[in-house]
Amino acid sequence: MSNLELVLNMLAETSTTEISKVRQPKTFPDNRQVAREGGGIAGNARKEIEAKIGKKVITNKNAKLLHNQDLKKLKAEE
């Protein structure tokens, strides 16, 4: 996951938690709805970011691979 993917995941989790605190859902369907709404907030943010940068935010690469690519870029710039 990239840093941006991690941040969007944190946004989804935190949004869901805050909505849940306010609504205090009691049933599974209520909890599912809260989770969808929290995830929707992060989904909307992702779509806006992608529209601004012109590329996908989500990647199938893991953090170690992304870190190694960043190191190679830094070395190439030196």
Tab-separated table of C-alpha atoms in Angstrom:
chain	number	residue	atom	x	y	z
A	1	MET	CA	0.000	0.000	0.000
A	2	SER	CA	1.154	3.489	-0.708
A	3	ASN	CA	1.050	6.240	1.913
A	4	LEU	CA	-2.033	7.653	0.235
A	5	GLU	CA	-3.781	4.284	0.363
A	6	LEU	CA	-2.983	4.019	4.062
A	7	VAL	CA	-4.333	7.501	4.728
A	8	LEU	CA	-7.544	6.765	2.837
A	9	ASN	CA	-7.945	3.542	4.804
A	10	MET	CA	-7.473	5.473	8.039
A	11	LEU	CA	-10.037	8.045	6.855
A	12	ALA	CA	-12.578	5.280	6.203
A	13	GLU	CA	-11.978	3.688	9.601
A	14	THR	CA	-12.034	6.953	11.522
A	15	SER	CA	-15.120	8.228	9.715
A	16	THR	CA	-16.919	4.964	10.425
A	17	THR	CA	-15.940	5.099	14.089
A	18	GLU	CA	-17.159	8.687	14.505
A	19	ILE	CA	-20.464	8.011	12.717
A	20	SER	CA	-20.922	4.928	14.891
A	21	LYS	CA	-20.330	6.918	18.085
A	22	VAL	CA	-23.055	9.380	17.113
A	23	ARG	CA	-25.621	6.896	15.795
A	24	GLN	CA	-24.860	4.018	18.162
A	25	PRO	CA	-26.146	1.326	15.794
A	26	LYS	CA	-27.678	-1.714	17.503
A	27	THR	CA	-28.201	-4.215	14.688
A	28	PHE	CA	-25.931	-5.722	12.064
A	29	PRO	CA	-27.765	-3.941	9.198
A	30	ASP	CA	-27.365	-0.631	11.048
A	31	ASN	CA	-23.644	-1.270	11.545
A	32	ARG	CA	-23.264	-2.239	7.897
A	33	GLN	CA	-24.896	1.042	6.846
A	34	VAL	CA	-22.539	3.029	9.074
A	35	ALA	CA	-19.558	1.158	7.584
A	36	ARG	CA	-20.739	1.904	4.058
A	37	GLU	CA	-21.097	5.581	4.867
A	38	GLY	CA	-17.624	5.751	6.425
A	39	GLY	CA	-16.150	3.942	3.448
A	40	GLY	CA	-18.052	6.227	1.103
A	41	ILE	CA	-16.346	9.258	2.599
A	42	ALA	CA	-12.931	7.769	1.829
A	43	GLY	CA	-14.154	6.625	-1.591
A	44	ASN	CA	-15.235	10.148	-2.469
A	45	ALA	CA	-11.878	11.510	-1.321
A	46	ARG	CA	-10.075	8.917	-3.469
A	47	LYS	CA	-12.118	9.854	-6.533
A	48	GLU	CA	-11.381	13.556	-6.036
A	49	ILE	CA	-7.651	12.903	-5.640
A	50	GLU	CA	-7.598	10.716	-8.750
A	51	ALA	CA	-9.397	13.423	-10.728
A	52	LYS	CA	-6.813	16.006	-9.646
A	53	ILE	CA	-3.694	13.905	-10.269
A	54	GLY	CA	-4.950	12.056	-13.342
A	55	LYS	CA	-4.014	8.561	-12.206
A	56	LYS	CA	-5.244	5.769	-9.952
A	57	VAL	CA	-4.447	5.946	-6.255
A	58	ILE	CA	-4.917	2.248	-5.507
A	59	THR	CA	-2.002	-0.016	-6.370
A	60	ASN	CA	-1.421	-3.754	-6.164
A	61	LYS	CA	2.145	-3.186	-4.949
A	62	ASN	CA	3.090	-3.722	-1.333
A	63	ALA	CA	4.801	-1.127	0.851
A	64	LYS	CA	8.219	-2.794	0.622
A	65	LEU	CA	8.157	-2.729	-3.183
A	66	LEU	CA	7.009	0.902	-3.213
A	67	HIS	CA	9.763	1.847	-0.764
A	68	ASN	CA	12.391	0.152	-2.925
A	69	GLN	CA	11.127	2.039	-5.985
A	70	ASP	CA	11.362	5.316	-4.074
A	71	LEU	CA	14.949	4.511	-3.060
A	72	LYS	CA	15.872	3.794	-6.678
A	73	LYS	CA	14.386	7.136	-7.756
A	74	LEU	CA	16.343	9.001	-5.076
A	75	LYS	CA	19.602	7.320	-6.126
A	76	ALA	CA	18.929	8.131	-9.782
A	77	GLU	CA	18.399	11.806	-8.910
A	78	GLU	CA	21.756	12.058	-7.130
